[in-house]
PDB file of C-alpha atoms in Angstrom:
ATOM      1  CA  MET A  50     -35.276 -98.161 -40.849  1.00 83.00           C
ATOM      2  CA  PRO A  51     -37.176 -95.110 -38.940  1.00 92.00           C
ATOM      3  CA  THR A  52     -38.372 -95.234 -35.242  1.00 95.00           C
ATOM      4  CA  LEU A  53     -42.371 -94.921 -35.057  1.00 96.00           C
ATOM      5  CA  LEU A  54     -43.781 -93.031 -31.798  1.00 96.00           C
ATOM      6  CA  LEU A  55     -47.371 -94.361 -31.234  1.00 97.00           C
ATOM      7  CA  VAL A  56     -49.526 -92.007 -29.156  1.00 98.00           C
ATOM      8  CA  ARG A  57     -52.288 -93.651 -27.821  1.00 98.00           C
ATOM      9  CA  HIS A  58     -55.219 -89.415 -27.736  1.00 98.00           C
ATOM     10  CA  GLY A  59     -55.539 -88.228 -24.614  1.00 97.00           C
ATOM     11  CA  ARG A  60     -58.538 -88.994 -22.318  1.00 97.00           C
ATOM     12  CA  SER A  61     -61.937 -89.486 -24.314  1.00 97.00           C
ATOM     13  CA  THR A  62     -65.389 -89.081 -23.053  1.00 96.00           C
ATOM     14  CA  ALA A  63     -66.338 -92.720 -23.383  1.00 96.00           C
ATOM     15  CA  ASN A  64     -62.923 -93.401 -21.425  1.00 95.00           C
ATOM     16  CA  THR A  65     -65.015 -91.059 -18.586  1.00 94.00           C
ATOM     17  CA  GLU A  66     -67.973 -93.373 -19.095  1.00 95.00           C
ATOM     18  CA  GLY A  67     -66.880 -96.342 -19.032  1.00 93.00           C
ATOM     19  CA  LEU A  68     -67.780 -96.894 -22.760  1.00 95.00           C
ATOM     20  CA  LEU A  69     -66.234 -98.973 -25.493  1.00 95.00           C
ATOM     21  CA  ALA A  70     -66.109 -96.487 -27.752  1.00 95.00           C
ATOM     22  CA  GLY A  71     -64.906 -98.425 -30.924  1.00 95.00           C
ATOM     23  CA  TRP A  72     -65.958 -96.036 -33.756  1.00 96.00           C
ATOM     24  CA  THR A  73     -68.619 -93.911 -32.756  1.00 95.00           C
ATOM     25  CA  PRO A  74     -68.860 -90.922 -34.076  1.00 95.00           C
ATOM     26  CA  GLY A  75     -67.970 -87.811 -32.014  1.00 94.00           C
ATOM     27  CA  VAL A  76     -66.479 -89.424 -29.937  1.00 97.00           C
ATOM     28  CA  ALA A  77     -63.863 -86.506 -28.197  1.00 97.00           C
ATOM     29  CA  LEU A  78     -61.677 -85.593 -25.135  1.00 97.00           C
ATOM     30  CA  ASP A  79     -62.672 -84.329 -22.794  1.00 97.00           C
ATOM     31  CA  ASP A  80     -61.209 -81.984 -20.215  1.00 97.00           C
ATOM     32  CA  ARG A  81     -58.590 -84.200 -19.220  1.00 96.00           C
ATOM     33  CA  GLY A  82     -57.790 -85.225 -22.008  1.00 97.00           C
ATOM     34  CA  ALA A  83     -57.599 -81.624 -24.201  1.00 98.00           C
ATOM     35  CA  ALA A  84     -55.252 -80.621 -21.532  1.00 97.00           C
ATOM     36  CA  GLN A  85     -52.545 -83.805 -22.517  1.00 97.00           C
ATOM     37  CA  ALA A  86     -52.964 -83.017 -26.082  1.00 98.00           C
ATOM     38  CA  ALA A  87     -52.296 -79.541 -24.897  1.00 97.00           C
ATOM     39  CA  ALA A  88     -48.725 -80.854 -23.139  1.00 96.00           C
ATOM     40  CA  LEU A  89     -47.639 -83.416 -25.878  1.00 96.00           C
ATOM     41  CA  PRO A  90     -45.831 -80.725 -28.211  1.00 95.00           C
ATOM     42  CA  GLY A  91     -43.801 -79.687 -25.048  1.00 93.00           C
ATOM     43  CA  ARG A  92     -42.824 -83.505 -24.073  1.00 93.00           C
ATOM     44  CA  LEU A  93     -41.694 -84.282 -28.318  1.00 93.00           C
ATOM     45  CA  ALA A  94     -40.309 -80.661 -28.245  1.00 91.00           C
ATOM     46  CA  GLU A  95     -36.543 -82.161 -28.944  1.00 91.00           C
ATOM     47  CA  LEU A  96     -37.772 -84.188 -31.742  1.00 92.00           C
ATOM     48  CA  PRO A  97     -37.559 -83.569 -35.322  1.00 92.00           C
ATOM     49  CA  LEU A  98     -40.553 -85.763 -36.742  1.00 94.00           C
ATOM     50  CA  ALA A  99     -39.976 -86.729 -40.398  1.00 96.00           C
ATOM     51  CA  GLU A 100     -44.166 -87.655 -40.426  1.00 97.00           C
ATOM     52  CA  ILE A 101     -47.390 -87.933 -38.618  1.00 98.00           C
ATOM     53  CA  VAL A 102     -49.443 -90.219 -39.123  1.00 98.00           C
ATOM     54  CA  THR A 103     -53.608 -90.301 -37.826  1.00 98.00           C
ATOM     55  CA  SER A 104     -56.358 -92.888 -36.685  1.00 98.00           C
ATOM     56  CA  PRO A 105     -59.501 -90.856 -38.647  1.00 98.00           C
ATOM     57  CA  LEU A 106     -61.518 -90.823 -34.762  1.00 98.00           C
ATOM     58  CA  GLN A 107     -61.823 -87.970 -34.061  1.00 98.00           C
ATOM     59  CA  ARG A 108     -60.227 -88.172 -30.371  1.00 98.00           C
ATOM     60  CA  CYS A 109     -56.728 -88.896 -32.319  1.00 98.00           C
ATOM     61  CA  GLN A 110     -57.563 -85.637 -34.696  1.00 98.00           C
ATOM     62  CA  GLU A 111     -58.098 -83.780 -31.694  1.00 98.00           C
ATOM     63  CA  THR A 112     -54.493 -84.978 -29.205  1.00 98.00           C
ATOM     64  CA  ILE A 113     -52.587 -84.335 -32.548  1.00 98.00           C
ATOM     65  CA  ARG A 114     -54.587 -80.604 -33.103  1.00 98.00           C
ATOM     66  CA  PRO A 115     -51.704 -78.686 -30.270  1.00 98.00           C
ATOM     67  CA  LEU A 116     -48.956 -80.547 -31.862  1.00 97.00           C
ATOM     68  CA  LEU A 117     -49.862 -79.374 -35.593  1.00 97.00           C
ATOM     69  CA  GLU A 118     -50.744 -75.975 -34.439  1.00 97.00           C
ATOM     70  CA  ALA A 119     -46.846 -76.239 -32.713  1.00 96.00           C
ATOM     71  CA  ARG A 120     -45.564 -77.428 -35.849  1.00 95.00           C
ATOM     72  CA  PRO A 121     -47.431 -75.711 -39.608  1.00 93.00           C
ATOM     73  CA  GLY A 122     -44.847 -77.378 -41.432  1.00 91.00           C
ATOM     74  CA  LEU A 123     -45.920 -80.916 -40.890  1.00 94.00           C
ATOM     75  CA  VAL A 124     -49.577 -82.001 -42.407  1.00 94.00           C
ATOM     76  CA  PRO A 125     -51.246 -85.012 -41.474  1.00 96.00           C
ATOM     77  CA  HIS A 126     -52.167 -88.104 -42.917  1.00 98.00           C
ATOM     78  CA  THR A 127     -55.070 -89.779 -41.476  1.00 98.00           C
ATOM     79  CA  ASP A 128     -54.968 -94.088 -42.176  1.00 98.00           C
ATOM     80  CA  ASP A 129     -57.643 -95.478 -41.427  1.00 98.00           C
ATOM     81  CA  ARG A 130     -55.791 -98.596 -40.715  1.00 98.00           C
ATOM     82  CA  VAL A 131     -53.948 -97.218 -37.505  1.00 98.00           C
ATOM     83  CA  GLY A 132     -58.387 -96.564 -36.732  1.00 98.00           C
ATOM     84  CA  GLU A 133     -59.725 -98.235 -33.742  1.00 97.00           C
ATOM     85  CA  CYS A 134     -60.586-102.012 -33.978  1.00 97.00           C
ATOM     86  CA  HIS A 135     -64.619-102.259 -35.648  1.00 97.00           C
ATOM     87  CA  TYR A 136     -65.965-103.664 -32.390  1.00 97.00           C
ATOM     88  CA  GLY A 137     -69.093-103.919 -34.196  1.00 96.00           C
ATOM     89  CA  ASP A 138     -72.371-104.667 -32.453  1.00 96.00           C
ATOM     90  CA  TRP A 139     -70.594-103.949 -28.626  1.00 96.00           C
ATOM     91  CA  SER A 140     -69.325-100.213 -29.996  1.00 96.00           C
ATOM     92  CA  GLY A 141     -70.832 -97.674 -27.436  1.00 94.00           C
ATOM     93  CA  ARG A 142     -71.860-100.783 -25.302  1.00 94.00           C
ATOM     94  CA  LYS A 143     -70.527-100.041 -21.320  1.00 95.00           C
ATOM     95  CA  LEU A 144     -67.863-102.612 -20.395  1.00 93.00           C
ATOM     96  CA  ALA A 145     -69.441-102.925 -16.882  1.00 92.00           C
ATOM     97  CA  GLU A 146     -72.433-104.987 -19.304  1.00 94.00           C
ATOM     98  CA  LEU A 147     -70.252-106.273 -21.334  1.00 94.00           C
ATOM     99  CA  LYS A 148     -68.103-108.363 -19.034  1.00 91.00           C
ATOM    100  CA  ASP A 149     -70.261-110.830 -18.646  1.00 91.00           C
ATOM    101  CA  GLU A 150     -70.621-111.658 -22.208  1.00 94.00           C
ATOM    102  CA  PRO A 151     -69.440-115.611 -22.704  1.00 95.00           C
ATOM    103  CA  LEU A 152     -67.006-113.393 -26.016  1.00 96.00           C
ATOM    104  CA  MET A 153     -64.678-111.052 -23.020  1.00 95.00           C
ATOM    105  CA  GLU A 154     -63.844-114.320 -21.295  1.00 95.00           C
ATOM    106  CA  VAL A 155     -62.151-114.532 -25.181  1.00 96.00           C
ATOM    107  CA  VAL A 156     -60.704-111.415 -25.714  1.00 96.00           C
ATOM    108  CA  GLN A 157     -59.150-111.946 -22.170  1.00 94.00           C
ATOM    109  CA  ALA A 158     -57.421-114.674 -22.184  1.00 95.00           C
ATOM    110  CA  HIS A 159     -58.118-115.764 -26.519  1.00 97.00           C
ATOM    111  CA  PRO A 160     -58.070-112.875 -28.050  1.00 97.00           C
ATOM    112  CA  SER A 161     -56.769-114.682 -31.524  1.00 97.00           C
ATOM    113  CA  ALA A 162     -59.953-116.429 -31.390  1.00 97.00           C
ATOM    114  CA  ALA A 163     -61.632-113.311 -30.770  1.00 97.00           C
ATOM    115  CA  ALA A 164     -64.011-111.850 -33.471  1.00 97.00           C
ATOM    116  CA  PHE A 165     -66.879-109.252 -32.676  1.00 97.00           C
ATOM    117  CA  PRO A 166     -70.432-109.172 -33.709  1.00 97.00           C
ATOM    118  CA  GLY A 167     -71.016-106.796 -36.760  1.00 97.00           C
ATOM    119  CA  GLY A 168     -66.824-105.838 -36.004  1.00 97.00           C
ATOM    120  CA  GLU A 169     -63.385-108.252 -37.078  1.00 98.00           C
ATOM    121  CA  SER A 170     -61.546-110.643 -35.727  1.00 98.00           C
ATOM    122  CA  MET A 171     -58.301-109.387 -32.905  1.00 97.00           C
ATOM    123  CA  ARG A 172     -56.427-110.470 -35.783  1.00 98.00           C
ATOM    124  CA  ALA A 173     -56.990-108.838 -38.454  1.00 98.00           C
ATOM    125  CA  MET A 174     -56.950-105.706 -36.443  1.00 98.00           C
ATOM    126  CA  GLN A 175     -52.780-106.198 -35.943  1.00 98.00           C
ATOM    127  CA  THR A 176     -52.236-107.088 -38.976  1.00 98.00           C
ATOM    128  CA  ARG A 177     -53.954-104.177 -40.792  1.00 98.00           C
ATOM    129  CA  ALA A 178     -52.308-101.763 -38.400  1.00 98.00           C
ATOM    130  CA  ALA A 179     -48.836-104.320 -38.685  1.00 98.00           C
ATOM    131  CA  GLU A 180     -49.235-103.893 -42.293  1.00 98.00           C
ATOM    132  CA  ALA A 181     -50.028 -99.612 -42.071  1.00 98.00           C
ATOM    133  CA  VAL A 182     -46.048 -99.581 -40.095  1.00 98.00           C
ATOM    134  CA  ARG A 183     -44.694-101.335 -42.262  1.00 97.00           C
ATOM    135  CA  GLU A 184     -46.019 -99.951 -45.969  1.00 97.00           C
ATOM    136  CA  TRP A 185     -45.238 -96.284 -43.654  1.00 98.00           C
ATOM    137  CA  ASN A 186     -41.575 -97.316 -42.152  1.00 97.00           C
ATOM    138  CA  ALA A 187     -40.348 -97.864 -46.119  1.00 97.00           C
ATOM    139  CA  ARG A 188     -42.407 -94.336 -47.153  1.00 97.00           C
ATOM    140  CA  VAL A 189     -40.897 -92.356 -43.995  1.00 97.00           C
ATOM    141  CA  GLU A 190     -37.729 -94.257 -44.517  1.00 96.00           C
ATOM    142  CA  ARG A 191     -37.792 -93.638 -48.661  1.00 97.00           C
ATOM    143  CA  ASP A 192     -38.431 -89.615 -48.236  1.00 96.00           C
ATOM    144  CA  HIS A 193     -36.456 -89.063 -44.976  1.00 95.00           C
ATOM    145  CA  GLY A 194     -33.776 -91.496 -44.391  1.00 93.00           C
ATOM    146  CA  ALA A 195     -33.303 -94.201 -41.898  1.00 91.00           C
ATOM    147  CA  ASP A 196     -32.817 -92.202 -39.487  1.00 92.00           C
ATOM    148  CA  ALA A 197     -36.066 -90.908 -38.776  1.00 94.00           C
ATOM    149  CA  VAL A 198     -38.719 -90.194 -36.409  1.00 95.00           C
ATOM    150  CA  TYR A 199     -41.775 -90.031 -36.746  1.00 96.00           C
ATOM    151  CA  LEU A 200     -45.637 -90.564 -35.384  1.00 97.00           C
ATOM    152  CA  VAL A 201     -48.998 -92.235 -35.181  1.00 98.00           C
ATOM    153  CA  CYS A 202     -51.788 -91.481 -33.210  1.00 98.00           C
ATOM    154  CA  SER A 203     -54.266 -94.411 -32.737  1.00 98.00           C
ATOM    155  CA  HIS A 204     -56.067 -96.255 -30.113  1.00 98.00           C
ATOM    156  CA  GLY A 205     -55.632 -98.483 -27.179  1.00 97.00           C
ATOM    157  CA  ASP A 206     -55.674-102.459 -28.648  1.00 97.00           C
ATOM    158  CA  ILE A 207     -53.780-101.242 -32.015  1.00 98.00           C
ATOM    159  CA  ILE A 208     -51.176 -99.690 -29.671  1.00 98.00           C
ATOM    160  CA  LYS A 209     -50.825-102.951 -27.758  1.00 97.00           C
ATOM    161  CA  SER A 210     -51.372-105.085 -30.620  1.00 97.00           C
ATOM    162  CA  LEU A 211     -47.938-103.092 -32.789  1.00 98.00           C
ATOM    163  CA  VAL A 212     -45.789-103.883 -29.318  1.00 98.00           C
ATOM    164  CA  ALA A 213     -46.975-107.614 -29.229  1.00 97.00           C
ATOM    165  CA  ASP A 214     -46.395-107.898 -32.655  1.00 97.00           C
ATOM    166  CA  ALA A 215     -42.612-105.566 -32.597  1.00 97.00           C
ATOM    167  CA  LEU A 216     -41.913-108.339 -29.400  1.00 97.00           C
ATOM    168  CA  GLY A 217     -42.831-110.548 -31.383  1.00 96.00           C
ATOM    169  CA  LEU A 218     -45.060-111.709 -28.339  1.00 96.00           C
ATOM    170  CA  HIS A 219     -48.690-113.917 -29.945  1.00 97.00           C
ATOM    171  CA  LEU A 220     -52.139-111.622 -29.566  1.00 97.00           C
ATOM    172  CA  ASP A 221     -52.903-114.309 -26.983  1.00 97.00           C
ATOM    173  CA  LEU A 222     -50.577-112.321 -24.505  1.00 96.00           C
ATOM    174  CA  PHE A 223     -51.814-108.587 -25.839  1.00 96.00           C
ATOM    175  CA  GLN A 224     -53.928-108.477 -22.294  1.00 95.00           C
ATOM    176  CA  ARG A 225     -50.682-107.963 -20.967  1.00 95.00           C
ATOM    177  CA  ILE A 226     -49.429-104.662 -21.935  1.00 96.00           C
ATOM    178  CA  SER A 227     -51.312-101.619 -20.342  1.00 93.00           C
ATOM    179  CA  VAL A 228     -50.864 -97.866 -22.403  1.00 95.00           C
ATOM    180  CA  GLU A 229     -52.731 -95.312 -20.946  1.00 95.00           C
ATOM    181  CA  PRO A 230     -54.277 -92.743 -22.299  1.00 96.00           C
ATOM    182  CA  CYS A 231     -51.373 -89.645 -24.376  1.00 96.00           C
ATOM    183  CA  SER A 232     -48.296 -92.097 -23.215  1.00 96.00           C
ATOM    184  CA  ILE A 233     -45.905 -92.424 -25.663  1.00 96.00           C
ATOM    185  CA  THR A 234     -44.990 -96.038 -27.430  1.00 96.00           C
ATOM    186  CA  ALA A 235     -41.990 -96.398 -29.144  1.00 95.00           C
ATOM    187  CA  ILE A 236     -40.591 -98.516 -31.364  1.00 96.00           C
ATOM    188  CA  ARG A 237     -37.262 -98.019 -33.063  1.00 95.00           C
ATOM    189  CA  TYR A 238     -37.093-100.427 -36.256  1.00 95.00           C
ATOM    190  CA  THR A 239     -33.779-102.501 -37.500  1.00 92.00           C
ATOM    191  CA  ARG A 240     -33.029-104.610 -40.940  1.00 89.00           C
ATOM    192  CA  LEU A 241     -33.223-107.124 -38.568  1.00 91.00           C
ATOM    193  CA  ARG A 242     -35.870-107.049 -35.747  1.00 93.00           C
ATOM    194  CA  PRO A 243     -37.788-104.071 -33.847  1.00 95.00           C
ATOM    195  CA  PHE A 244     -36.802-102.977 -30.603  1.00 95.00           C
ATOM    196  CA  LEU A 245     -39.346-101.287 -28.243  1.00 96.00           C
ATOM    197  CA  VAL A 246     -37.216 -98.694 -26.275  1.00 94.00           C
ATOM    198  CA  ARG A 247     -40.477 -96.805 -24.616  1.00 94.00           C
ATOM    199  CA  LEU A 248     -43.530 -98.301 -23.315  1.00 96.00           C
ATOM    200  CA  GLY A 249     -46.890 -96.077 -22.185  1.00 94.00           C
ATOM    201  CA  ASP A 250     -45.084 -93.272 -21.110  1.00 94.00           C
ATOM    202  CA  THR A 251     -46.712 -90.472 -19.696  1.00 90.00           C
ATOM    203  CA  GLY A 252     -44.370 -88.831 -17.601  1.00 85.00           C
ATOM    204  CA  ASP A 253     -46.087 -89.677 -15.176  1.00 63.00           C
ATOM    205  CA  PHE A 254     -46.467 -91.635 -12.592  1.00 59.00           C
ATOM    206  CA  ALA A 255     -49.843 -91.258 -10.949  1.00 64.00           C
ATOM    207  CA  SER A 256     -51.124 -94.715 -12.230  1.00 59.00           C
ATOM    208  CA  LEU A 257     -48.425 -96.715  -9.872  1.00 56.00           C
ATOM    209  CA  ALA A 258     -50.095 -95.276  -6.181  1.00 57.00           C
ATOM    210  CA  PRO A 259     -52.457 -97.618  -4.556  1.00 52.00           C
ATOM    211  CA  ARG A 260     -56.014 -96.858  -5.487  1.00 58.00           C
ATOM    212  CA  GLU A 261     -59.233 -97.349  -3.004  1.00 64.00           C
ATOM    213  CA  GLU A 262     -60.003 -99.953  -5.587  1.00 62.00           C
ATOM    214  CA  PRO A 263     -57.623-101.868  -6.072  1.00 54.00           C
ATOM    215  CA  PRO A 264     -57.054-102.572 -10.239  1.00 53.00           C
ATOM    216  CA  ALA A 265     -59.048-105.434 -12.389  1.00 58.00           C
ATOM    217  CA  GLY A 266     -57.408-108.685 -12.794  1.00 59.00           C
ATOM    218  CA  ASP A 267     -58.605-108.375 -16.287  1.00 65.00           C
ATOM    219  CA  ALA A 268     -57.871-105.933 -19.064  1.00 65.00           C
ATOM    220  CA  THR A 269     -59.672-103.119 -20.672  1.00 70.00           C
ATOM    221  CA  VAL A 270     -61.044-103.615 -23.982  1.00 67.00           C
ATOM    222  CA  GLY A 271     -60.234-100.634 -25.920  1.00 63.00           C
ATOM    223  CA  GLY A 272     -57.767 -99.167 -23.078  1.00 61.00           C
ATOM    224  CA  GLY A 273     -58.779 -98.007 -20.487  1.00 63.00           C
ATOM    225  CA  ALA A 274     -59.052 -94.184 -18.942  1.00 58.00           C
ATOM    226  CA  GLY A 275     -55.739 -94.127 -17.382  1.00 60.00           C
ATOM    227  CA  ALA A 276     -54.587 -92.851 -13.072  1.00 53.00           C
ATOM    228  CA  PRO A 277     -57.449 -91.437 -11.421  1.00 55.00           C
TER     229      PRO A 277
END
């Protein structure tokens, strides 16, 4: 089975503004996110990529643009199933306001029971993303062979849920996983089991440096803005 590279989009304007973007249109990469995207072709230069799949959302499309310019033979495939979680009525709201919502405690401690008002449940999010990956695994293996490598550009909660699926972790544990903007997570699929071979790799350890304000104990819904 193929190796999947999961790339979270670069840092977005919503990340820096502390907003839960969801499917809100017009959320672009900020200057740092654009620089992260520009560095992506060099980080992946040694890897042959069989296919590129992306979320339809602007921040993901902008993230893979430099990679596509560097590899003009690749035509991207857009797949709604790897798009961001549908946060419904929470979309576009400030995370600082949402932290006091009773549902946020469920999202943090029992996400398998969380369903966003006017949106989808986190279980449904994980199911659609995992089904998409399984279908793409079969398609890439059929068209390019079992040793092929392909890339999916997606979002923080989607990638975390796919890592949990690969590790056999219950969705209620997925908030223990962290993936920064433009990080690369690699999962090698085999007939019997997946292997997580990279997790949230940015090639940059700045996010581990002590901060003036220690990070909160809760996970950032949507994925967070990464290192300051």
